[in-house]
PDB file of C-alpha atoms and ligand atoms in Angstrom:
ATOM      1  CA  UNK A 235     120.785  95.399  79.566  1.00 94.00           C
ATOM      2  CA  UNK A 236     120.391  92.435  77.197  1.00 96.00           C
ATOM      3  CA  UNK A 237     119.010  93.350  73.874  1.00 98.00           C
ATOM      4  CA  UNK A 238     117.304  90.852  71.683  1.00 97.00           C
ATOM      5  CA  UNK A 239     116.381  91.755  68.293  1.00 97.00           C
ATOM      6  CA  UNK A 240     113.666  89.763  66.653  1.00 97.00           C
ATOM      7  CA  UNK A 241     112.722  89.453  62.850  1.00 96.00           C
ATOM      8  CA  UNK A 242     108.929  90.490  63.576  1.00 97.00           C
ATOM      9  CA  UNK A 243     106.497  91.997  66.179  1.00 97.00           C
ATOM     10  CA  UNK A 244     105.145  88.336  66.563  1.00 97.00           C
ATOM     11  CA  UNK A 245     108.457  87.106  67.525  1.00 97.00           C
ATOM     12  CA  UNK A 246     108.860  89.926  70.034  1.00 98.00           C
ATOM     13  CA  UNK A 247     105.620  88.700  71.600  1.00 98.00           C
ATOM     14  CA  UNK A 248     106.466  85.144  71.616  1.00 98.00           C
ATOM     15  CA  UNK A 249     109.969  85.660  73.056  1.00 97.00           C
ATOM     16  CA  UNK A 250     108.443  88.019  75.565  1.00 98.00           C
ATOM     17  CA  UNK A 251     105.693  85.464  76.582  1.00 98.00           C
ATOM     18  CA  UNK A 252     108.243  82.615  76.793  1.00 97.00           C
ATOM     19  CA  UNK A 253     110.262  84.745  79.177  1.00 97.00           C
ATOM     20  CA  UNK A 254     107.330  85.787  81.439  1.00 98.00           C
ATOM     21  CA  UNK A 255     106.087  82.175  81.427  1.00 98.00           C
ATOM     22  CA  UNK A 256     109.706  80.830  82.449  1.00 97.00           C
ATOM     23  CA  UNK A 257     109.287  82.818  85.529  1.00 98.00           C
ATOM     24  CA  UNK A 258     105.851  81.884  86.540  1.00 98.00           C
ATOM     25  CA  UNK A 259     106.810  78.327  86.038  1.00 98.00           C
ATOM     26  CA  UNK A 260     109.975  78.614  87.959  1.00 97.00           C
ATOM     27  CA  UNK A 261     108.003  80.069  90.962  1.00 97.00           C
ATOM     28  CA  UNK A 262     105.470  77.460  90.613  1.00 96.00           C
ATOM     29  CA  UNK A 263     108.189  74.848  90.759  1.00 96.00           C
ATOM     30  CA  UNK A 264     109.207  76.117  94.276  1.00 97.00           C
ATOM     31  CA  UNK A 265     105.562  76.087  95.418  1.00 96.00           C
ATOM     32  CA  UNK A 266     104.907  79.710  95.127  1.00 97.00           C
ATOM     33  CA  UNK A 267     102.764  81.997  93.026  1.00 97.00           C
ATOM     34  CA  UNK A 268     104.708  84.688  90.763  1.00 98.00           C
ATOM     35  CA  UNK A 269     103.650  88.306  90.585  1.00 98.00           C
ATOM     36  CA  UNK A 270     103.555  89.592  87.271  1.00 98.00           C
ATOM     37  CA  UNK A 271     103.693  93.522  86.435  1.00 98.00           C
ATOM     38  CA  UNK A 272     101.530  94.540  83.746  1.00 98.00           C
ATOM     39  CA  UNK A 273     101.825  97.460  80.973  1.00 98.00           C
ATOM     40  CA  UNK A 274      98.891  98.670  78.812  1.00 98.00           C
ATOM     41  CA  UNK A 275      99.208 100.541  75.682  1.00 97.00           C
ATOM     42  CA  UNK A 276      99.613  98.676  72.091  1.00 98.00           C
ATOM     43  CA  UNK A 277     103.176  97.295  72.779  1.00 98.00           C
ATOM     44  CA  UNK A 278     102.483  94.303  75.204  1.00 98.00           C
ATOM     45  CA  UNK A 279      99.078  93.144  73.472  1.00 98.00           C
ATOM     46  CA  UNK A 280     100.944  90.575  71.360  1.00 98.00           C
ATOM     47  CA  UNK A 281     102.725  89.180  74.382  1.00 98.00           C
ATOM     48  CA  UNK A 282      99.151  88.836  76.223  1.00 98.00           C
ATOM     49  CA  UNK A 283      97.896  87.273  73.147  1.00 98.00           C
ATOM     50  CA  UNK A 284     100.716  84.760  73.217  1.00 98.00           C
ATOM     51  CA  UNK A 285     100.498  84.155  77.119  1.00 98.00           C
ATOM     52  CA  UNK A 286      96.852  83.442  76.772  1.00 98.00           C
ATOM     53  CA  UNK A 287      97.644  80.857  74.003  1.00 98.00           C
ATOM     54  CA  UNK A 288     100.034  79.095  76.516  1.00 98.00           C
ATOM     55  CA  UNK A 289      97.031  78.901  78.977  1.00 98.00           C
ATOM     56  CA  UNK A 290      94.568  77.815  76.477  1.00 98.00           C
ATOM     57  CA  UNK A 291      97.083  75.037  75.399  1.00 98.00           C
ATOM     58  CA  UNK A 292      97.538  74.010  79.049  1.00 97.00           C
ATOM     59  CA  UNK A 293     101.332  74.995  78.562  1.00 98.00           C
ATOM     60  CA  UNK A 294     101.143  77.254  81.572  1.00 98.00           C
ATOM     61  CA  UNK A 295      99.398  77.233  84.835  1.00 97.00           C
ATOM     62  CA  UNK A 296      98.460  80.815  85.882  1.00 98.00           C
ATOM     63  CA  UNK A 297      96.314  80.011  88.850  1.00 96.00           C
ATOM     64  CA  UNK A 298      97.375  81.972  91.615  1.00 96.00           C
ATOM     65  CA  UNK A 299      99.163  84.445  89.668  1.00 98.00           C
ATOM     66  CA  UNK A 300      99.027  88.240  91.133  1.00 98.00           C
ATOM     67  CA  UNK A 301      99.244  91.114  88.796  1.00 98.00           C
ATOM     68  CA  UNK A 302     100.013  95.047  89.375  1.00 99.00           C
ATOM     69  CA  UNK A 303      99.514  97.287  86.373  1.00 98.00           C
ATOM     70  CA  UNK A 304     101.978 100.273  85.958  1.00 98.00           C
ATOM     71  CA  UNK A 305      99.447 102.993  85.581  1.00 98.00           C
ATOM     72  CA  UNK A 306      95.937 104.411  85.391  1.00 98.00           C
ATOM     73  CA  UNK A 307      94.631 107.576  84.066  1.00 98.00           C
ATOM     74  CA  UNK A 308      93.108 109.839  86.561  1.00 98.00           C
ATOM     75  CA  UNK A 309      89.415 110.718  86.402  1.00 97.00           C
ATOM     76  CA  UNK A 310      88.392 108.142  83.846  1.00 97.00           C
ATOM     77  CA  UNK A 311      85.740 105.815  84.975  1.00 96.00           C
ATOM     78  CA  UNK A 312      86.402 102.303  84.952  1.00 96.00           C
ATOM     79  CA  UNK A 313      83.709 101.440  82.658  1.00 95.00           C
ATOM     80  CA  UNK A 314      85.587 103.702  80.075  1.00 97.00           C
ATOM     81  CA  UNK A 315      86.988 101.302  77.400  1.00 97.00           C
ATOM     82  CA  UNK A 316      90.313 103.060  77.570  1.00 97.00           C
ATOM     83  CA  UNK A 317      90.579 103.446  81.148  1.00 98.00           C
ATOM     84  CA  UNK A 318      93.574 100.902  82.147  1.00 98.00           C
ATOM     85  CA  UNK A 319      91.113  98.889  84.479  1.00 98.00           C
ATOM     86  CA  UNK A 320      89.119  98.131  81.364  1.00 98.00           C
ATOM     87  CA  UNK A 321      92.046  97.304  79.158  1.00 98.00           C
ATOM     88  CA  UNK A 322      93.539  95.064  81.763  1.00 98.00           C
ATOM     89  CA  UNK A 323      90.440  93.219  82.199  1.00 98.00           C
ATOM     90  CA  UNK A 324      89.855  92.795  78.529  1.00 98.00           C
ATOM     91  CA  UNK A 325      93.525  91.993  77.466  1.00 98.00           C
ATOM     92  CA  UNK A 326      94.757  90.143  80.467  1.00 98.00           C
ATOM     93  CA  UNK A 327      92.607  89.071  83.069  1.00 98.00           C
ATOM     94  CA  UNK A 328      89.852  87.813  80.950  1.00 98.00           C
ATOM     95  CA  UNK A 329      92.011  85.755  78.308  1.00 98.00           C
ATOM     96  CA  UNK A 330      94.230  84.553  81.027  1.00 98.00           C
ATOM     97  CA  UNK A 331      91.305  83.472  82.988  1.00 98.00           C
ATOM     98  CA  UNK A 332      92.884  85.155  86.118  1.00 98.00           C
ATOM     99  CA  UNK A 333      91.303  85.901  89.510  1.00 97.00           C
ATOM    100  CA  UNK A 334      90.102  89.446  89.221  1.00 98.00           C
ATOM    101  CA  UNK A 335      90.561  90.051  92.834  1.00 98.00           C
ATOM    102  CA  UNK A 336      94.323  89.379  92.151  1.00 98.00           C
ATOM    103  CA  UNK A 337      94.670  91.990  89.395  1.00 98.00           C
ATOM    104  CA  UNK A 338      95.507  95.344  90.688  1.00 98.00           C
ATOM    105  CA  UNK A 339      95.458  98.647  88.787  1.00 98.00           C
ATOM    106  CA  UNK A 340      96.149 102.095  90.450  1.00 98.00           C
ATOM    107  CA  UNK A 341      92.737 103.740  91.609  1.00 98.00           C
ATOM    108  CA  UNK A 342      92.588 106.798  89.331  1.00 98.00           C
ATOM    109  CA  UNK A 343      89.292 107.901  90.984  1.00 98.00           C
ATOM    110  CA  UNK A 344      90.591 107.864  94.426  1.00 98.00           C
ATOM    111  CA  UNK A 345      89.460 110.963  96.290  1.00 97.00           C
ATOM    112  CA  UNK A 346      92.711 111.033  97.908  1.00 97.00           C
ATOM    113  CA  UNK A 347      95.260 109.913  94.956  1.00 96.00           C
ATOM    114  CA  UNK A 348      98.431 110.402  97.133  1.00 96.00           C
ATOM    115  CA  UNK A 349      97.063 107.879  99.733  1.00 98.00           C
ATOM    116  CA  UNK A 350      96.022 105.510  96.884  1.00 98.00           C
ATOM    117  CA  UNK A 351      99.713 105.663  95.568  1.00 98.00           C
ATOM    118  CA  UNK A 352     101.143 104.731  98.975  1.00 98.00           C
ATOM    119  CA  UNK A 353      98.504 101.913  99.161  1.00 98.00           C
ATOM    120  CA  UNK A 354      99.576 100.583  95.793  1.00 98.00           C
ATOM    121  CA  UNK A 355     103.065 100.526  96.750  1.00 98.00           C
ATOM    122  CA  UNK A 356     102.260  98.909 100.078  1.00 98.00           C
ATOM    123  CA  UNK A 357     100.155  96.303  98.138  1.00 98.00           C
ATOM    124  CA  UNK A 358     103.263  95.425  95.779  1.00 98.00           C
ATOM    125  CA  UNK A 359     105.337  95.111  98.847  1.00 98.00           C
ATOM    126  CA  UNK A 360     102.798  92.757 100.854  1.00 98.00           C
ATOM    127  CA  UNK A 361     102.666  90.467  97.655  1.00 98.00           C
ATOM    128  CA  UNK A 362     106.287  90.227  97.952  1.00 98.00           C
ATOM    129  CA  UNK A 363     107.458  92.609  95.262  1.00 98.00           C
ATOM    130  CA  UNK A 364     107.341  92.001  91.449  1.00 98.00           C
ATOM    131  CA  UNK A 365     108.918  88.953  89.994  1.00 98.00           C
ATOM    132  CA  UNK A 366     108.745  90.078  86.418  1.00 98.00           C
ATOM    133  CA  UNK A 367     107.653  93.683  85.103  1.00 99.00           C
ATOM    134  CA  UNK A 368     106.575  93.777  81.348  1.00 98.00           C
ATOM    135  CA  UNK A 369     106.977  97.767  80.208  1.00 98.00           C
ATOM    136  CA  UNK A 370     106.803  99.441  76.727  1.00 98.00           C
ATOM    137  CA  UNK A 371     108.562 102.607  76.179  1.00 98.00           C
ATOM    138  CA  UNK A 372     106.925 106.161  75.205  1.00 98.00           C
ATOM    139  CA  UNK A 373     108.271 107.991  72.001  1.00 98.00           C
ATOM    140  CA  UNK A 374     109.747 110.544  74.765  1.00 98.00           C
ATOM    141  CA  UNK A 375     111.607 107.628  76.599  1.00 98.00           C
ATOM    142  CA  UNK A 376     108.934 107.356  79.530  1.00 98.00           C
ATOM    143  CA  UNK A 377     108.404 103.943  81.095  1.00 98.00           C
ATOM    144  CA  UNK A 378     104.984 103.684  82.991  1.00 98.00           C
ATOM    145  CA  UNK A 379     104.123 107.347  82.667  1.00 98.00           C
ATOM    146  CA  UNK A 380     107.118 108.718  84.064  1.00 98.00           C
ATOM    147  CA  UNK A 381     107.861 111.537  81.756  1.00 98.00           C
ATOM    148  CA  UNK A 382     111.226 112.928  80.959  1.00 98.00           C
ATOM    149  CA  UNK A 383     112.817 114.750  83.887  1.00 98.00           C
ATOM    150  CA  UNK A 384     110.914 112.191  86.500  1.00 98.00           C
ATOM    151  CA  UNK A 385     113.122 111.295  89.347  1.00 98.00           C
ATOM    152  CA  UNK A 386     114.918 107.943  88.621  1.00 98.00           C
ATOM    153  CA  UNK A 387     114.243 106.978  92.261  1.00 98.00           C
ATOM    154  CA  UNK A 388     110.398 107.927  92.115  1.00 98.00           C
ATOM    155  CA  UNK A 389     107.848 105.744  93.705  1.00 98.00           C
ATOM    156  CA  UNK A 390     104.091 105.526  92.778  1.00 98.00           C
ATOM    157  CA  UNK A 391     102.637 109.022  92.446  1.00 98.00           C
ATOM    158  CA  UNK A 392     100.560 111.462  90.738  1.00 98.00           C
ATOM    159  CA  UNK A 393     101.814 112.721  87.393  1.00 98.00           C
ATOM    160  CA  UNK A 394     100.862 115.235  84.667  1.00 98.00           C
ATOM    161  CA  UNK A 395     101.058 113.575  81.356  1.00 98.00           C
ATOM    162  CA  UNK A 396     103.296 115.378  78.749  1.00 98.00           C
ATOM    163  CA  UNK A 397     101.792 117.141  75.679  1.00 98.00           C
ATOM    164  CA  UNK A 398     103.646 114.365  73.452  1.00 97.00           C
ATOM    165  CA  UNK A 399     102.411 111.654  75.447  1.00 97.00           C
ATOM    166  CA  UNK A 400      98.593 112.865  75.313  1.00 98.00           C
ATOM    167  CA  UNK A 401      99.236 113.306  71.606  1.00 97.00           C
ATOM    168  CA  UNK A 402     100.655 109.831  71.043  1.00 97.00           C
ATOM    169  CA  UNK A 403      97.511 108.564  72.870  1.00 96.00           C
ATOM    170  CA  UNK A 404      94.999 110.389  71.185  1.00 97.00           C
ATOM    171  CA  UNK A 405      94.552 107.434  68.828  1.00 96.00           C
ATOM    172  CA  UNK A 406      92.904 105.661  71.390  1.00 96.00           C
ATOM    173  CA  UNK A 407      90.460 108.303  72.313  1.00 97.00           C
ATOM    174  CA  UNK A 408      87.792 110.310  70.078  1.00 96.00           C
ATOM    175  CA  UNK A 409      90.167 113.589  70.218  1.00 96.00           C
ATOM    176  CA  UNK A 410      93.286 114.677  71.877  1.00 97.00           C
ATOM    177  CA  UNK A 411      90.748 116.602  74.201  1.00 97.00           C
ATOM    178  CA  UNK A 412      89.247 113.403  75.467  1.00 97.00           C
ATOM    179  CA  UNK A 413      92.771 112.123  76.624  1.00 98.00           C
ATOM    180  CA  UNK A 414      93.196 112.687  80.368  1.00 98.00           C
ATOM    181  CA  UNK A 415      95.818 114.842  81.545  1.00 98.00           C
ATOM    182  CA  UNK A 416      96.774 113.238  84.856  1.00 98.00           C
ATOM    183  CA  UNK A 417      97.744 109.666  85.825  1.00 98.00           C
ATOM    184  CA  UNK A 418      98.944 107.827  88.651  1.00 98.00           C
ATOM    185  CA  UNK A 419     102.031 105.727  87.905  1.00 98.00           C
ATOM    186  CA  UNK A 420     104.535 103.469  89.467  1.00 98.00           C
ATOM    187  CA  UNK A 421     107.588 105.278  89.792  1.00 98.00           C
ATOM    188  CA  UNK A 422     111.072 104.401  88.151  1.00 98.00           C
ATOM    189  CA  UNK A 423     112.281 103.145  91.438  1.00 98.00           C
ATOM    190  CA  UNK A 424     109.247 100.909  91.814  1.00 98.00           C
ATOM    191  CA  UNK A 425     110.141  99.743  88.299  1.00 98.00           C
ATOM    192  CA  UNK A 426     113.650  99.131  89.292  1.00 98.00           C
ATOM    193  CA  UNK A 427     112.681  97.178  92.374  1.00 98.00           C
ATOM    194  CA  UNK A 428     111.047  94.156  90.085  1.00 98.00           C
ATOM    195  CA  UNK A 429     113.345  91.307  90.062  1.00 98.00           C
ATOM    196  CA  UNK A 430     113.071  90.987  85.994  1.00 98.00           C
ATOM    197  CA  UNK A 431     112.217  93.648  83.698  1.00 98.00           C
ATOM    198  CA  UNK A 432     111.053  93.186  80.076  1.00 98.00           C
ATOM    199  CA  UNK A 433     110.621  96.016  77.827  1.00 98.00           C
ATOM    200  CA  UNK A 434     108.907  95.434  74.475  1.00 98.00           C
ATOM    201  CA  UNK A 435     108.859  97.723  71.665  1.00 98.00           C
ATOM    202  CA  UNK A 436     108.014  97.413  67.788  1.00 98.00           C
ATOM    203  CA  UNK A 437     108.318 100.036  64.954  1.00 98.00           C
ATOM    204  CA  UNK A 438     110.378 102.656  63.666  1.00 98.00           C
ATOM    205  CA  UNK A 439     108.361 105.209  65.705  1.00 98.00           C
ATOM    206  CA  UNK A 440     110.205 103.707  68.864  1.00 98.00           C
ATOM    207  CA  UNK A 441     113.715 103.705  67.192  1.00 98.00           C
ATOM    208  CA  UNK A 442     114.937 107.007  68.779  1.00 98.00           C
ATOM    209  CA  UNK A 443     113.618 106.328  72.276  1.00 98.00           C
ATOM    210  CA  UNK A 444     115.189 102.715  72.060  1.00 98.00           C
ATOM    211  CA  UNK A 445     118.519 104.063  70.866  1.00 98.00           C
ATOM    212  CA  UNK A 446     118.430 106.807  73.824  1.00 98.00           C
ATOM    213  CA  UNK A 447     117.490 104.259  76.321  1.00 98.00           C
ATOM    214  CA  UNK A 448     119.994 101.582  75.415  1.00 98.00           C
ATOM    215  CA  UNK A 449     123.051 103.518  74.134  1.00 98.00           C
ATOM    216  CA  UNK A 450     122.545 106.964  75.455  1.00 98.00           C
ATOM    217  CA  UNK A 451     123.759 108.329  78.908  1.00 98.00           C
ATOM    218  CA  UNK A 452     121.773 107.686  82.219  1.00 98.00           C
ATOM    219  CA  UNK A 453     119.550 110.550  82.312  1.00 98.00           C
ATOM    220  CA  UNK A 454     115.987 111.723  83.506  1.00 98.00           C
ATOM    221  CA  UNK A 455     115.534 113.208  80.003  1.00 98.00           C
ATOM    222  CA  UNK A 456     115.200 109.466  78.858  1.00 98.00           C
ATOM    223  CA  UNK A 457     113.468 107.786  81.661  1.00 98.00           C
ATOM    224  CA  UNK A 458     113.829 104.357  80.476  1.00 98.00           C
ATOM    225  CA  UNK A 459     117.691 104.815  80.511  1.00 98.00           C
ATOM    226  CA  UNK A 460     117.161 103.918  84.409  1.00 98.00           C
ATOM    227  CA  UNK A 461     116.921 100.239  83.182  1.00 98.00           C
ATOM    228  CA  UNK A 462     120.919 100.792  82.493  1.00 98.00           C
ATOM    229  CA  UNK A 463     120.924 100.347  86.435  1.00 98.00           C
ATOM    230  CA  UNK A 464     118.862  97.061  86.559  1.00 98.00           C
ATOM    231  CA  UNK A 465     120.644  93.912  86.960  1.00 97.00           C
ATOM    232  CA  UNK A 466     118.174  91.854  85.039  1.00 97.00           C
ATOM    233  CA  UNK A 467     116.482  94.012  82.290  1.00 98.00           C
ATOM    234  CA  UNK A 468     115.923  92.548  78.696  1.00 98.00           C
ATOM    235  CA  UNK A 469     114.813  94.717  75.805  1.00 98.00           C
ATOM    236  CA  UNK A 470     112.864  92.652  73.119  1.00 98.00           C
ATOM    237  CA  UNK A 471     112.394  94.806  70.001  1.00 98.00           C
ATOM    238  CA  UNK A 472     111.892  94.162  66.252  1.00 98.00           C
ATOM    239  CA  UNK A 473     114.325  95.289  63.477  1.00 97.00           C
ATOM    240  CA  UNK A 474     112.628  98.688  62.950  1.00 98.00           C
ATOM    241  CA  UNK A 475     112.472  99.624  66.777  1.00 98.00           C
ATOM    242  CA  UNK A 476     116.173  98.635  66.449  1.00 98.00           C
ATOM    243  CA  UNK A 477     116.968 100.705  63.270  1.00 98.00           C
ATOM    244  CA  UNK A 478     118.895 103.509  65.234  1.00 98.00           C
ATOM    245  CA  UNK A 479     121.138 101.483  67.529  1.00 98.00           C
ATOM    246  CA  UNK A 480     124.846 101.378  66.661  1.00 98.00           C
ATOM    247  CA  UNK A 481     125.677  98.017  68.142  1.00 98.00           C
ATOM    248  CA  UNK A 482     123.187  95.887  66.366  1.00 97.00           C
ATOM    249  CA  UNK A 483     125.614  93.458  65.295  1.00 97.00           C
ATOM    250  CA  UNK A 484     127.032  93.057  68.780  1.00 97.00           C
ATOM    251  CA  UNK A 485     123.431  92.462  69.996  1.00 97.00           C
ATOM    252  CA  UNK A 486     122.760  89.794  67.432  1.00 96.00           C
ATOM    253  CA  UNK A 487     126.268  88.334  68.247  1.00 96.00           C
ATOM    254  CA  UNK A 488     125.493  88.014  71.935  1.00 94.00           C
ATOM    255  CA  UNK A 489     122.013  86.420  71.221  1.00 94.00           C
ATOM    256  CA  UNK A 490     123.408  83.866  68.829  1.00 94.00           C
ATOM    257  CA  UNK A 491     125.888  83.003  71.447  1.00 94.00           C
ATOM    258  CA  UNK A 492     123.973  82.895  74.383  1.00 86.00           C
ATOM    259  CA  UNK A 493     124.751  79.575  76.470  1.00 83.00           C
ATOM    260  CA  UNK A 494     121.863  77.362  76.873  1.00 76.00           C
ATOM    261  CA  UNK A 495     121.795  77.629  80.778  1.00 71.00           C
ATOM    262  CA  UNK A 496     121.445  81.429  80.680  1.00 65.00           C
ATOM    263  CA  UNK A 497     117.848  82.179  81.089  1.00 59.00           C
TER     264      UNK A 497
HETATM  265  C1  F6R B 531     101.361 102.000  79.504  1.00 60.44           C
HETATM  266  C2  F6R B 531     102.642 102.728  79.912  1.00 60.44           C
HETATM  267  C3  F6R B 531     103.117 103.518  78.805  1.00 60.44           C
HETATM  268  C4  F6R B 531     103.330 102.763  77.588  1.00 60.44           C
HETATM  269  C5  F6R B 531     104.131 103.560  76.433  1.00 60.44           C
HETATM  270  C6  F6R B 531     104.121 102.971  75.046  1.00 60.44           C
HETATM  271  O1  F6R B 531     100.825 101.350  80.646  1.00 60.44           O
HETATM  272  O2  F6R B 531     103.084 102.595  81.010  1.00 60.44           O
HETATM  273  O3  F6R B 531     104.638 103.632  78.975  1.00 60.44           O
HETATM  274  O4  F6R B 531     103.968 101.416  77.686  1.00 60.44           O
HETATM  275  O5  F6R B 531     103.318 104.870  76.466  1.00 60.44           O
HETATM  276  O6  F6R B 531     102.596 102.843  74.659  1.00 60.44           O
HETATM  277  P1  F6R B 531     102.414 102.108  73.102  1.00 60.44           P
HETATM  278  O7  F6R B 531     102.732 100.545  73.509  1.00 60.44           O
HETATM  279  O8  F6R B 531     100.915 102.228  73.152  1.00 60.44           O
HETATM  280  O9  F6R B 531     103.182 102.778  72.195  1.00 60.44           O
END
């Protein structure tokens, strides 16, 4: 796992956006369109703004880009401002001027959620797999909505949100009672299949989860620790989120001595 500790949340966003942009440009240079995996929540919003700035400055061409969101609440109308359909449309599809038919979000209103999950996996496979997957991390170490004790080989499926996640996400709703109890989420195995994974986190509230993910054991108690198994996972965090890591100086040393040819 590569760990980049940035001096500010703005720098986290800039590094993450440039890393995603590099993947999109590399695919474009061989005549292909990239597949970009999207996270919601607060963590990736700066990255999306930085990507939109690149698009608006004509420094990044996202024509033909296909996107797959990580997860969606079950039972929230897509018109609800906190449904991930609505959040992705507002934070990604519109500002990056993407073709909405190429932006996919799990169907939390499906009458047959299990079939919808299988169809989502099939759609990712049909698109050629995800080139670069952006993820955040929950305070309990979840990625996507893969809560503690999730199978590290899981695929897209129906999950029950933990009380901690519902409490954390209550800030987006009128009250905790309004936070859905269920979701559809890509599995940890699905995330591990992405060719590149970028995890972004900011703030001291994520410090315990970040330390457990990077320096703790591989365990389903911290689902994000599964990224230790990934061949190309980069963690981009600010100093506050890094504050409980033991090897901070070592990560800074690696970042400062990264050879220019290493992406
Ligand atoms: C959202 C998602 C979640 C969030 C995590 C952190 O699509 O999959 O794993 O990334 O809950 O949320 P924030 O960024 O709001 O702290």
